Each structure stands twice: as structure tokens, then as C-alpha cells.
GROMACS .gro file of C-alpha atoms in nm:
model
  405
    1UNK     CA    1  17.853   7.246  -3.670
    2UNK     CA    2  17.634   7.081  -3.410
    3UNK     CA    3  17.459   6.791  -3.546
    4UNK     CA    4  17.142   6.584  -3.335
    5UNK     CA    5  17.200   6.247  -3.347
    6UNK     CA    6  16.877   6.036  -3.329
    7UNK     CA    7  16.766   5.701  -3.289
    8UNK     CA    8  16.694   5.502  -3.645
    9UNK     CA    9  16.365   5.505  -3.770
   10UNK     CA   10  16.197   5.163  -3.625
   11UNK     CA   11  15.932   4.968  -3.868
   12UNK     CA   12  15.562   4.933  -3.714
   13UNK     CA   13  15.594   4.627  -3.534
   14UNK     CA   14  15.897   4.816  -3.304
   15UNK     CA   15  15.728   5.028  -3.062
   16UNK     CA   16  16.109   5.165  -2.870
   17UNK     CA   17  16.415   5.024  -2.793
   18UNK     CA   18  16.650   5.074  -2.507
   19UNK     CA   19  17.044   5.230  -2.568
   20UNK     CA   20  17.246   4.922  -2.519
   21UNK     CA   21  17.601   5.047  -2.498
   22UNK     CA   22  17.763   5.360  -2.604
   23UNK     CA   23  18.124   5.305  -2.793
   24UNK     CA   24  18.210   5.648  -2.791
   25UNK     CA   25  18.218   5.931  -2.496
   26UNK     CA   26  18.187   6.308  -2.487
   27UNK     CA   27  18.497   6.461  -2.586
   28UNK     CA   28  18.617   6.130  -2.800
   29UNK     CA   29  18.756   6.138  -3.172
   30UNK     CA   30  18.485   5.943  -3.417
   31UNK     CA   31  18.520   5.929  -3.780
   32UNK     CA   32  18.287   5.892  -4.019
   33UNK     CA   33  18.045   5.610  -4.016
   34UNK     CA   34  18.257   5.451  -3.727
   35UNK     CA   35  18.027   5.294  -3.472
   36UNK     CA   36  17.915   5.510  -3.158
   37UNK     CA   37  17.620   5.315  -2.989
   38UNK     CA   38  17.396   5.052  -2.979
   39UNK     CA   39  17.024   5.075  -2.970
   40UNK     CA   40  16.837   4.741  -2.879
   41UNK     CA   41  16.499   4.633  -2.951
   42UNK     CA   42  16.296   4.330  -2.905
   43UNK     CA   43  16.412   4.197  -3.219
   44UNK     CA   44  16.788   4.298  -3.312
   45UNK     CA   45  17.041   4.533  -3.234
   46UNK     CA   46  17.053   4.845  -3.421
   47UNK     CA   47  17.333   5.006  -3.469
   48UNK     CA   48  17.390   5.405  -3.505
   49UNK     CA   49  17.741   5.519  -3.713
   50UNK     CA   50  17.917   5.896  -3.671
   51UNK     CA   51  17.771   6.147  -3.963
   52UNK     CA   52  18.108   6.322  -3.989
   53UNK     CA   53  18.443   6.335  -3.858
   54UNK     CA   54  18.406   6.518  -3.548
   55UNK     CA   55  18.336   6.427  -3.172
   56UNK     CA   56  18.031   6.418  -2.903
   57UNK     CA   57  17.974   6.696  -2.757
   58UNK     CA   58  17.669   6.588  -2.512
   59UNK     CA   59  17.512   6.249  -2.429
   60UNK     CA   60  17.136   6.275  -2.383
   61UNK     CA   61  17.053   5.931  -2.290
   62UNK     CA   62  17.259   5.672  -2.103
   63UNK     CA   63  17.304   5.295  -2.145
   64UNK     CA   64  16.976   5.163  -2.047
   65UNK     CA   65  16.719   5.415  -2.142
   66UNK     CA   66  16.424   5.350  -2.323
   67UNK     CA   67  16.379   5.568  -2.660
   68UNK     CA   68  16.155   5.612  -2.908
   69UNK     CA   69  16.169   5.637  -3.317
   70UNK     CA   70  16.395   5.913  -3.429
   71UNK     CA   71  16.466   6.040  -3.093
   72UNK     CA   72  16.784   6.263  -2.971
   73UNK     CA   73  17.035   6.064  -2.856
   74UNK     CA   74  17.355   6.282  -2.830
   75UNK     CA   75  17.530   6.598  -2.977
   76UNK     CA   76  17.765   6.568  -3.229
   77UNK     CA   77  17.975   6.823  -3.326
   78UNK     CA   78  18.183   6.795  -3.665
   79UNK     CA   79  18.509   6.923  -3.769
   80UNK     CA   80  18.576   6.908  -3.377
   81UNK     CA   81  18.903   6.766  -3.240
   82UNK     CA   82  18.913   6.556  -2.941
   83UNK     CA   83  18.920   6.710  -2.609
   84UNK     CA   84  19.228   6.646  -2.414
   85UNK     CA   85  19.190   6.510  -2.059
   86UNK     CA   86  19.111   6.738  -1.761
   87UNK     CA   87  19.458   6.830  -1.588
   88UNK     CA   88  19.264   6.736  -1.223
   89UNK     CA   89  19.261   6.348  -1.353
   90UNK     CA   90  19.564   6.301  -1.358
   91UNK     CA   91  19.712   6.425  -1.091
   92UNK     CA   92  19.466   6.439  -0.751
   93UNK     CA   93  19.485   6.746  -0.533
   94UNK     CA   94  19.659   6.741  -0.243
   95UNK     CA   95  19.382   6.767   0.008
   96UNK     CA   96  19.223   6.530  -0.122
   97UNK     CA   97  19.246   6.184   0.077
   98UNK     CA   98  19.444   5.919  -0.180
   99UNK     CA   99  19.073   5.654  -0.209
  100UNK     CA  100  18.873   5.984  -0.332
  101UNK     CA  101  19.121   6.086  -0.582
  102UNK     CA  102  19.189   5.740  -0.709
  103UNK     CA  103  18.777   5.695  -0.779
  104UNK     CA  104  18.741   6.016  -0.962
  105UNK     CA  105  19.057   5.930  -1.203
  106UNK     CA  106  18.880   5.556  -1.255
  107UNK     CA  107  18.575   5.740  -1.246
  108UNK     CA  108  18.665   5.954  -1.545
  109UNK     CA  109  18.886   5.668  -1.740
  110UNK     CA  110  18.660   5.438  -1.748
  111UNK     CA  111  18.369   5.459  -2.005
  112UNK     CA  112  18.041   5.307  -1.911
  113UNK     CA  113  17.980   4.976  -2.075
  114UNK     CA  114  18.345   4.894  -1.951
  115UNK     CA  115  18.253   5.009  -1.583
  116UNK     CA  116  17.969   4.771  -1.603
  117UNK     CA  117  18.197   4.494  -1.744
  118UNK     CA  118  18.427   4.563  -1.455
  119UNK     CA  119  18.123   4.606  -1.146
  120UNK     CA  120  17.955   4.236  -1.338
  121UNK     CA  121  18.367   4.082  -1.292
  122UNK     CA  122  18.477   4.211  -0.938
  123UNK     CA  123  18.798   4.338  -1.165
  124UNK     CA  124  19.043   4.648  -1.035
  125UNK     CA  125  19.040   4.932  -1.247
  126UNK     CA  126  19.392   4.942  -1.192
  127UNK     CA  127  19.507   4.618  -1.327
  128UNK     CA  128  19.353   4.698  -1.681
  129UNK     CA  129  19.545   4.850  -1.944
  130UNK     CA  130  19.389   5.130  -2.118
  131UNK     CA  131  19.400   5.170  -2.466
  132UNK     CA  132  19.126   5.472  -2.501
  133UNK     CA  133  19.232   5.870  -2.509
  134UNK     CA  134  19.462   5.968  -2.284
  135UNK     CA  135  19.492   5.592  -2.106
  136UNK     CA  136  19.083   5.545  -2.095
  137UNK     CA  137  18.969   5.222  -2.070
  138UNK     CA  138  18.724   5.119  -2.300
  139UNK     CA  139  18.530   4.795  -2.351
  140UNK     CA  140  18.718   4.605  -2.531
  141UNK     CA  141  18.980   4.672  -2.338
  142UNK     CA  142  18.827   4.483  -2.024
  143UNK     CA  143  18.714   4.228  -2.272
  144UNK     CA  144  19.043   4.146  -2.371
  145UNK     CA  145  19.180   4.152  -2.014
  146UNK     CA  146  18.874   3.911  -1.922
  147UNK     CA  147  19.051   3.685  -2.201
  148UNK     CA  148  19.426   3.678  -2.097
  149UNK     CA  149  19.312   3.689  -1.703
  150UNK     CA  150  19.458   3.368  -1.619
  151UNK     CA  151  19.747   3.418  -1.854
  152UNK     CA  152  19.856   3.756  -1.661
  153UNK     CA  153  19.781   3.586  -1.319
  154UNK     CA  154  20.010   3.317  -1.372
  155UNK     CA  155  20.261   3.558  -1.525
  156UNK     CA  156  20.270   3.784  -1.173
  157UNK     CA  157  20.299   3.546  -0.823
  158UNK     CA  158  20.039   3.758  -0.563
  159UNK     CA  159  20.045   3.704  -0.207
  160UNK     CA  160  19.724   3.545  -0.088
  161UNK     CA  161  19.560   3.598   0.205
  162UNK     CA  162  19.549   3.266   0.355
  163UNK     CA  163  19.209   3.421   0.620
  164UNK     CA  164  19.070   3.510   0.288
  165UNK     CA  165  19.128   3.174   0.119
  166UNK     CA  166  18.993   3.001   0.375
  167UNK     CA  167  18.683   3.164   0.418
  168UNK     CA  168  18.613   3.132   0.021
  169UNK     CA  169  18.688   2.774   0.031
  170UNK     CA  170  18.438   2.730   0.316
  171UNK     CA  171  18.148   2.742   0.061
  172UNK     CA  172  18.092   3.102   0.016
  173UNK     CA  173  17.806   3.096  -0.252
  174UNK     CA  174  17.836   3.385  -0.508
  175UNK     CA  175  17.524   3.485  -0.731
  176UNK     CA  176  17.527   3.740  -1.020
  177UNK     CA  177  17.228   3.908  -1.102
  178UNK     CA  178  17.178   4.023  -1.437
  179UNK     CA  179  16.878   4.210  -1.586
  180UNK     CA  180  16.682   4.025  -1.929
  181UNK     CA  181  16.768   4.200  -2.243
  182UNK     CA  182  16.496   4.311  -2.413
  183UNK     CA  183  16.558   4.033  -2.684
  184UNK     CA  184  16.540   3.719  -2.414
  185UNK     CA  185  16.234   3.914  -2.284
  186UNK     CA  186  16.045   3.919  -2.597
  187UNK     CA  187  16.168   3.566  -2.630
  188UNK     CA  188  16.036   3.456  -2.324
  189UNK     CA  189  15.696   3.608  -2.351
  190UNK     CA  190  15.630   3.473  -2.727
  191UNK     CA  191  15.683   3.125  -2.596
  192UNK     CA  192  15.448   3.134  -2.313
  193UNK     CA  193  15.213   3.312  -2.562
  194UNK     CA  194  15.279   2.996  -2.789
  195UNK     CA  195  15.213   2.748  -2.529
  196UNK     CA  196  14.885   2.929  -2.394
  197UNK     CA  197  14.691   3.035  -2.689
  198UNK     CA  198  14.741   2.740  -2.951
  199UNK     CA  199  14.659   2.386  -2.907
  200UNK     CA  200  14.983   2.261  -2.928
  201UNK     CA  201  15.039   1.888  -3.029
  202UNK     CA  202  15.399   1.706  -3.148
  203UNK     CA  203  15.418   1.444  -3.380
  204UNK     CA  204  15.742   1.226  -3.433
  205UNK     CA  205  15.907   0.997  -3.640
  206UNK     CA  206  16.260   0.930  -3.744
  207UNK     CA  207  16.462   0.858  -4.078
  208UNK     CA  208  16.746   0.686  -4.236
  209UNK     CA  209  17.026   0.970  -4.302
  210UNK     CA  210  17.215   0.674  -4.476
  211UNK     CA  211  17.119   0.804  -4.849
  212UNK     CA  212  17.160   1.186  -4.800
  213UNK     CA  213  17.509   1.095  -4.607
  214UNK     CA  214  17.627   0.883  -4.883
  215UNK     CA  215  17.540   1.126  -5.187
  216UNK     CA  216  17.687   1.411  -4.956
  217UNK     CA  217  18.008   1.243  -4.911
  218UNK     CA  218  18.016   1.127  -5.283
  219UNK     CA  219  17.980   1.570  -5.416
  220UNK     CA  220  18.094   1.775  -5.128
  221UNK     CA  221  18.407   1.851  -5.282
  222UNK     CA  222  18.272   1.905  -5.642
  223UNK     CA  223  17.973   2.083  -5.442
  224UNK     CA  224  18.212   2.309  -5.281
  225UNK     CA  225  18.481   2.357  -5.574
  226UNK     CA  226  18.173   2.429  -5.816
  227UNK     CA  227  17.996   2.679  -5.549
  228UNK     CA  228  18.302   2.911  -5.483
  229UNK     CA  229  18.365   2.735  -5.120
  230UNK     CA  230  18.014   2.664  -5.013
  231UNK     CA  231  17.974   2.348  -4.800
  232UNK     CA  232  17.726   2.109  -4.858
  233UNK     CA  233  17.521   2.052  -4.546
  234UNK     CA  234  17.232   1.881  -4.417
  235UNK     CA  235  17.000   2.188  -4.322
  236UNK     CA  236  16.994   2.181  -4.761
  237UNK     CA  237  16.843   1.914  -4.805
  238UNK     CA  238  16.569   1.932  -4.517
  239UNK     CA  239  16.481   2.292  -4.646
  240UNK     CA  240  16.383   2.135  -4.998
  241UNK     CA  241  16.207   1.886  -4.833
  242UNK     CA  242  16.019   2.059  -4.673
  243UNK     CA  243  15.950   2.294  -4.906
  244UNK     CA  244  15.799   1.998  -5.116
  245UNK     CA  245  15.563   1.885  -4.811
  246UNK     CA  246  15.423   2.240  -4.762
  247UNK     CA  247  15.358   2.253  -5.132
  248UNK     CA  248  15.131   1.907  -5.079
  249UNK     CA  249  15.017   2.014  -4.760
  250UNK     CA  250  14.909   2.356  -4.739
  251UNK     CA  251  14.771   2.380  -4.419
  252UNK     CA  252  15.101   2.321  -4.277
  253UNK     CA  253  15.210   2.647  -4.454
  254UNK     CA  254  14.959   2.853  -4.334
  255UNK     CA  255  14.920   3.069  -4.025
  256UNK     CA  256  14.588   3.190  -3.816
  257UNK     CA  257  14.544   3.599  -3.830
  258UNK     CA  258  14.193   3.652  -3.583
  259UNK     CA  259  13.900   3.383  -3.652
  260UNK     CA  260  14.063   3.386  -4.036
  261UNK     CA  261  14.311   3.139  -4.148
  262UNK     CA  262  14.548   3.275  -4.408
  263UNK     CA  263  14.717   3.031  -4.688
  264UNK     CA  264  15.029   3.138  -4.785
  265UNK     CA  265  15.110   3.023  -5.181
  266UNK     CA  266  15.474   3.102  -5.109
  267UNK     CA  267  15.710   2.890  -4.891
  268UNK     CA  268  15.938   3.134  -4.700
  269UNK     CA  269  16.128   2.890  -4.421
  270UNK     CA  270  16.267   3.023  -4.146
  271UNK     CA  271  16.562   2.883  -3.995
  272UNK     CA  272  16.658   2.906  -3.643
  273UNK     CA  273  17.022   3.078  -3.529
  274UNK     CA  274  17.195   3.027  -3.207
  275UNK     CA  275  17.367   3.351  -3.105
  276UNK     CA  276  17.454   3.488  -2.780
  277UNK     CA  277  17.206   3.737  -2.752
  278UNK     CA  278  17.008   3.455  -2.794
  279UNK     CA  279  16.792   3.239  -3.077
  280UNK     CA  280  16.689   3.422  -3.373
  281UNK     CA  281  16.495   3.315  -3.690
  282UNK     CA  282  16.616   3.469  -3.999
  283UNK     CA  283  16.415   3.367  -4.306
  284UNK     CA  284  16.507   3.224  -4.624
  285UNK     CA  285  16.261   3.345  -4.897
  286UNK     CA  286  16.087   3.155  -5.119
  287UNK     CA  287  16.275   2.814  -5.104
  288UNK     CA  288  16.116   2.673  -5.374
  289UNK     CA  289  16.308   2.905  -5.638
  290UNK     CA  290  16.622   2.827  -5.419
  291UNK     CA  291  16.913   2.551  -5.498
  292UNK     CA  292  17.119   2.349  -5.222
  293UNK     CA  293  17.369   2.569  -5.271
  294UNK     CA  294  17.189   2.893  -5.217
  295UNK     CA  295  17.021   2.781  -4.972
  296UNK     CA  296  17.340   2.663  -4.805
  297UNK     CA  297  17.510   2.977  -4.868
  298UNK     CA  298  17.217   3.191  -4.772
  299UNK     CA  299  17.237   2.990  -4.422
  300UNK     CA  300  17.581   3.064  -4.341
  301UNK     CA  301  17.573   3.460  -4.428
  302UNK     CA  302  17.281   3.444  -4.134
  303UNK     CA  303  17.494   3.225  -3.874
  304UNK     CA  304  17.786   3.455  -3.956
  305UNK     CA  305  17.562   3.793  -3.903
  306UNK     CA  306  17.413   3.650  -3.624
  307UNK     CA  307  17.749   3.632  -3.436
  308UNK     CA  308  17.846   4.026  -3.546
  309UNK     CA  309  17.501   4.113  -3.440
  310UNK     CA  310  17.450   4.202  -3.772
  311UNK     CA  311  17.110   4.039  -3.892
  312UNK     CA  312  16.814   4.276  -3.978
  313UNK     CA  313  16.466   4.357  -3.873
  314UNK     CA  314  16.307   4.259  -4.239
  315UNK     CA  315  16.600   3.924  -4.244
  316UNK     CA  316  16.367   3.803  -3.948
  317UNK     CA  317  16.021   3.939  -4.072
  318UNK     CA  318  15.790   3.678  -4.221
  319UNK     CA  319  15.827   3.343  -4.241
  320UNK     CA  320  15.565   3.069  -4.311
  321UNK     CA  321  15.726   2.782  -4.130
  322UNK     CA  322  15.996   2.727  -3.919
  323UNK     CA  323  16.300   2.434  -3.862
  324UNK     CA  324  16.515   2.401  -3.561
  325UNK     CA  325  16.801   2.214  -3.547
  326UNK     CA  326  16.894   2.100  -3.193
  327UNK     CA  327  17.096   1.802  -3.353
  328UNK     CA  328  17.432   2.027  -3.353
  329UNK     CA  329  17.400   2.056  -2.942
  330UNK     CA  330  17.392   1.712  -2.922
  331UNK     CA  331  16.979   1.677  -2.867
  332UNK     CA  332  16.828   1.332  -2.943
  333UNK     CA  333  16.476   1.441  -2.929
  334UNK     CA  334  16.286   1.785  -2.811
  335UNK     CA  335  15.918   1.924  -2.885
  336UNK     CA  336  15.962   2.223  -3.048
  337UNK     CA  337  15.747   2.524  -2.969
  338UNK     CA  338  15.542   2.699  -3.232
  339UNK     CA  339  15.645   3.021  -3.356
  340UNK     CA  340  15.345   3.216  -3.389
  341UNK     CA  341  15.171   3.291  -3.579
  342UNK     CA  342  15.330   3.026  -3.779
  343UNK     CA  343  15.083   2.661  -3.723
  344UNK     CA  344  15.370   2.464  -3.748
  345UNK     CA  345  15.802   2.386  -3.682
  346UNK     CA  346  15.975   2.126  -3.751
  347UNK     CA  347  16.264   2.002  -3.498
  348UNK     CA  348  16.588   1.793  -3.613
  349UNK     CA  349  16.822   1.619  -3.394
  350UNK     CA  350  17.137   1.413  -3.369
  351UNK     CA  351  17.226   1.181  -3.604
  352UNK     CA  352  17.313   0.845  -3.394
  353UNK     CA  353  17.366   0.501  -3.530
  354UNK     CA  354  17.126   0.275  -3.443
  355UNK     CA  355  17.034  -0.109  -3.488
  356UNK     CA  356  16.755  -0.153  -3.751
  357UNK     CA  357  16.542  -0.420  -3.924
  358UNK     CA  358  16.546  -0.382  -4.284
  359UNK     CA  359  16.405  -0.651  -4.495
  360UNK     CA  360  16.419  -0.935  -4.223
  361UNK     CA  361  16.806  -0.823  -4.152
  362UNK     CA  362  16.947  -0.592  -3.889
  363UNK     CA  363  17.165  -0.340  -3.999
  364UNK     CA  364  17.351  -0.028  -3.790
  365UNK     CA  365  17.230   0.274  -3.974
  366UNK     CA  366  17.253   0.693  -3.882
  367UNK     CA  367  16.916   0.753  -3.801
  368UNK     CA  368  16.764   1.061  -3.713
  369UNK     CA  369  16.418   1.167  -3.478
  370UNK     CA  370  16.222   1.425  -3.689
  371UNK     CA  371  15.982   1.606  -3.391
  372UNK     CA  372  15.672   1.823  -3.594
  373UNK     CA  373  15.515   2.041  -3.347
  374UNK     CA  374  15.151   2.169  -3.504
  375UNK     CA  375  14.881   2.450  -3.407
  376UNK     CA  376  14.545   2.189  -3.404
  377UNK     CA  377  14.330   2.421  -3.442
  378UNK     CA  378  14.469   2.463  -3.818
  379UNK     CA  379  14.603   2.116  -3.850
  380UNK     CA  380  14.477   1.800  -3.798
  381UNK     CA  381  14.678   1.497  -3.701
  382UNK     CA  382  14.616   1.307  -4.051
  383UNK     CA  383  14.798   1.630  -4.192
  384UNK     CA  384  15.054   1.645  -3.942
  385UNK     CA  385  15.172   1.341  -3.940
  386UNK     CA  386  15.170   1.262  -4.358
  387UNK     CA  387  15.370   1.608  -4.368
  388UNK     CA  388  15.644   1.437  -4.155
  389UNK     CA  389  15.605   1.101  -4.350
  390UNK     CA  390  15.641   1.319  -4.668
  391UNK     CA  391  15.968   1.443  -4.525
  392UNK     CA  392  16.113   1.124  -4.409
  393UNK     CA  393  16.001   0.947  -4.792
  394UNK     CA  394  16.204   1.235  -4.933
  395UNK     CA  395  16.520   1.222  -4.753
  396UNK     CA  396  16.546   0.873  -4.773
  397UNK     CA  397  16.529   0.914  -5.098
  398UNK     CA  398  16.683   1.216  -5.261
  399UNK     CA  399  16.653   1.141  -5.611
  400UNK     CA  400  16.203   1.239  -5.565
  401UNK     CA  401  16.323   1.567  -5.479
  402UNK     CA  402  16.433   1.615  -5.798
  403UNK     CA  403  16.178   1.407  -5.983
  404UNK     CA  404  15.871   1.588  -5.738
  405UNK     CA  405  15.702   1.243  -5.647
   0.00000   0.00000   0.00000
């Protein structure tokens, strides 16, 4: 039975996506709900599962074509076994010369996402073992050969070329060109967006991470024993802070829709995830219903499915202000750029120990630069800055965030 299969159905705010890599070829044993391709919007990676046990019969569009909501992607027929390999690829015919034979077996072997892999790495085909049907190479395949590369070339002496050394050791400059996924794209043009249609101001100011630190280090174990293995972080304790400022300043947690500014009486914070597709905002929903712990836990679930390329359209949909933490990269202080049409994000950064005055003394204390960047057409710069204040009072003291004062 021949079944269509189609691209996902994408919400309104998707308008296509582009096919991003297909896992299985024509002729290839899937089972059901195993992964067979990738579709990529501007916003996450979709991913589209077998409907049966069976095997493609015909792929309609390649890796990198656009396509639309609920279009045909391939032909799937179920209850099909997998094709065995053509009898011509494994043994070329005798007229032809030995390079043209050896490109159609590669040719046929090789799948595309791990052709590109190979083209992007200078690799030979030949050198990669082949773990697919009948000795095709797949992806991961090149992936893992990518990984034990200098392992293998240790492992097995090759003659060099000393002409050929010589003229790469003479400054021969390489450059790799690679095209922007749509993700980094849409990335790209929401910042500039950011920068040109808001009037963008930053605000700093810093705080003493001595208190937090010390109550941390006093409960993370009960924290963690009493939470099934959550850890007790920092990104807790700013979440609830600031969940408290937007409460006391609502213009902070509001956003600008048009000539009409819209006040959200809900505090849904999003928090920003490196990944290597790049940075993505999941959002925690309304924080102000949320513990440490579910907020810590809630936090790690999104790092984790941000690495599998697992987070959702409606995890990053939303959101009424934003916190970035370039602390863990080792930043000291950045401006943070809006995330519209949010009128406000808050940046954090390393924690460094730094001389002090406190009460006519000088003490060494882990300080940290707090960076608000705010939309001033929404916000003015008495808000702005007593929002940030507000923070700061709060962390430095942990025991108002309990006691709301």
C-alpha cells in the first residue's frame, strides 16, 4: 500500500520550511515511527517519523528544497521489504574505465547528507566504513569517522608527499563556504529588525552574589535529594526575581503590537539556550506559580532538548520578557539586544571576585554586572533602571523573595 508522506502541518506564524536532511533512501528498511527526514523552519527542526513498517519507494523533494504545509514529500510503501543493491554496483563493467566505475559505486553508497558531510571534509569515500544496506554509508557513519580521524591516522603510517607538504606549509589559505540555515537567517534578520525599529537603550548595574552563593551552598544537597536530582542553580533565583520586578513594574512586562501597547498580567520568561543550530528562547510559563525547583527543572529539560533538536514551535511561542546568560561563556559585560516584540531583556554575566567597600571596609566579594537592555519608547529610564535596582535588592537579599517586599 502506497502511502504520501507530507510535510507536518506548520502553525500561522510558519509560512514553509526547507527539507534539511533525509535519514532514509529509496529502497531502505524503516520501521514504524523511526525517523526519515528533517524539515527545517525558521524556528525549529521538525521532524517527520515512518507511518508503517515498510520502505520509500520515491523521493519527491531533495535536501534543500523549500516546501510548504502538508506537502508531498516522498512515497512510502508499507509491508515492503528492502530492495537489495543493484548487481552493476558492485561490480563495474568491464568497459568501463576503473575512475567512472569507482564514482557510480560511491555515487550509489553514499546517501546525501553523508555526501555533503564528505564534499564540506575533503574525506575519500573509500576510507569510510559503511554501516548502511548492503555497505552504504550513511551519516552517521562519516560523523563517526570525522570523530576517530586522528585516531585511525595515527593507527595507519601514509606516505606523504613531501611536494605536497611543502606547498601546504607555504601558506595555502583554505576557506569553506557554507550556506545560513534558515534558523541563523531568521536570527540574523530579527536582530537587525531589533536594532532598527526600537529605541534601544542599556542600563547596568551589578550585585553581590555573596548571599544567594552562601544559601545555595548551605541546601544544594537537600535541594537536590528533596527534588529527585534537580540542581539548584542560579538562573532560579534570577527568574523569581524577576518575576517580582515585572509584577512592580509593568511596563517592563509589556510589549508594543502597532501604535497600541499591550500589558501582559502574566509573567511568562523566556530563557535563552545555546545550541548548535544556534540560540533559541524557550519559555517558561507563568513564573510566578513556579518554585526554584521547577523552574530549575523546567530549564534543564529545554537545554537538554535543545541539544537533540528536540524543542517545539509553541516551547518558543510567547514570552513577555527575556534573560540571557552570557556569564557561563565567560562574558563580563554585553548589551543585550531586545527580542521583539518583547520591550525589554535582561543580560547576566560572570561572577568574578572583586574588591569592595562595605561599611568603610574593603572586602573581596563575587560580584556580578546585571546589563537591562529596554525598548524607550515603552520604558522610561526611571523604570528601567528601578527594575534592575529591584533585582539587585532581591538577590542580595533572598529572604524578600519570599516575604514580597
Amino acid at each position: 500500500m502506497s502511502i504520501e508522506i507530507k510535510t507536518p502541518t506548520f502553525p500561522e506564524s510558519v509560512a514553509d520550511g526547507t527539507v534539511a536532511t533525509w535519514h532514509k533512501q529509496p529502497g531502505e528498511a524503516c520501521s514504524t515511527d523511526e525517523l526519515i527526514v528533517d524539515i527545517e523552519t525558521d524556528k525549529v527542526v521538525l521532524e517527520v517519523v515512518a507511518p508503517a513498517d515498510g520502505v520509500i519507494k520515491e523521493i519527491l523533494k531533495g535536501e534543500g528544497d523549500t516546501v510548504l504545509s502538508e506537502e508531498v514529500l516522498a512515497i512510502f510503501e508499507a509491508g515492503a521489504a528492502a530492495s537489495a543493491a543493484p548487481a552493476a554496483a558492485s561490480a563495474p563493467a568491464a568497459a568501463a574505465p576503473v575512475s567512472e566505475a569507482s564514482a557510480s559505486t560511491d555515487a550509489e553508497k553514499v546517501g546525501p547528507a553523508a555526501r555533503k558531510l564528505i564534499e564540506e571534509n575533503s574525506l575519500d569515500v573509500n576510507q569510510i566504513p559503511g554501516t548502511g544496506k548492503n555497505g552504504g554509508i550513511t551519516k552517521e557513519d562519516v560523523v563517526n569517522f570525522l570523530k576517530n580521524k586522528p585516531a585511525a591516522a595515527a593507527a595507519a603510517p601514509v606516505k606523504v608527499d613531501n611536494a605536497a607538504a611543502l606547498n601546504i606549509a607555504s601558506g595555502e589559505r583554505v576557506e569553506k563556504r557554507v550556506p545560513m540555515t534558515r534558523l541563523r537567517a531568521t536570527i540574523a534578520k530579527r536582530l537587525v529588525e531589533a536594532q532598527q525599529n526600537a529605541a534601544m537603550l542599556t542600563t547596568y548595574n551589578e550585585v553581590n552574589m555573596k548571599p544567594v552563593m552562601e544559601l545555595r551552598k548551605q541546601y544544594k544537597d537537600l535541594f537536590e535529594k528533596t527534588h529527585n536530582g534537580t540542581r539548584l542553580g542560579f538562573m532560579s533565583f534570577f527568574v523569581k526575581a524577576a518575576t517580582e520586578a515585572l509584577k512592580r513594574f509593568p511596563a517592563v512586562n509589556a510589549s508594543i503590537d502597532g501604535n497600541d501597547m499591550v500589558y501582559h498580567g502574566y509573567q511568562d520568561i523566556g530563557v535563552a539556550v545555546s545550541t548548535e543550530r544556534g540560540l533559541m528562547v524557550p519559555v517558561l510559563r507563568d513564573t510566578d506559580a513556579m518554585s526554584l525547583a521547577d523552574v530549575e527543572s523546567t530549564i534543564a529539560d529545554f537545554g537538554k532538548r535543545g541539544r537533540d533538536g528536540k524543542l517545539g514551535l509553541d516551547d518558543m511561542q510567547g514570552g513577555t520578557f527575556t534573560i540571557t546568560n552570557g556569564g557561563v561563556f565567560g562574558s563580563l559585560m554585553s548589551t543585550p539586544i531586545l527580542n521583539p516584540p518583547q520591550t525589554a531583556i535582561m543580560g547576566m554575566h560572570k561572577i568574578q571576585e572583586r574588591p569592595m567597600a562595605v561599611n568603610g571596609q574593603v572586602e573581596i566579594l563575587p560580584m556580578m554586572y546585571l546589563a537591562l537592555s529596554y525598548d524607550h519608547r515603552m520604558i522610561d529610564g526611571k523604570e528601567a533602571v528601578q527594575f534592575l535596582v529591584t533585582i539587585k535588592d532581591l538577590l542580595e537579599d533572598p529572604a524578600r523573595m519570599l516575604l514580597e517586599v
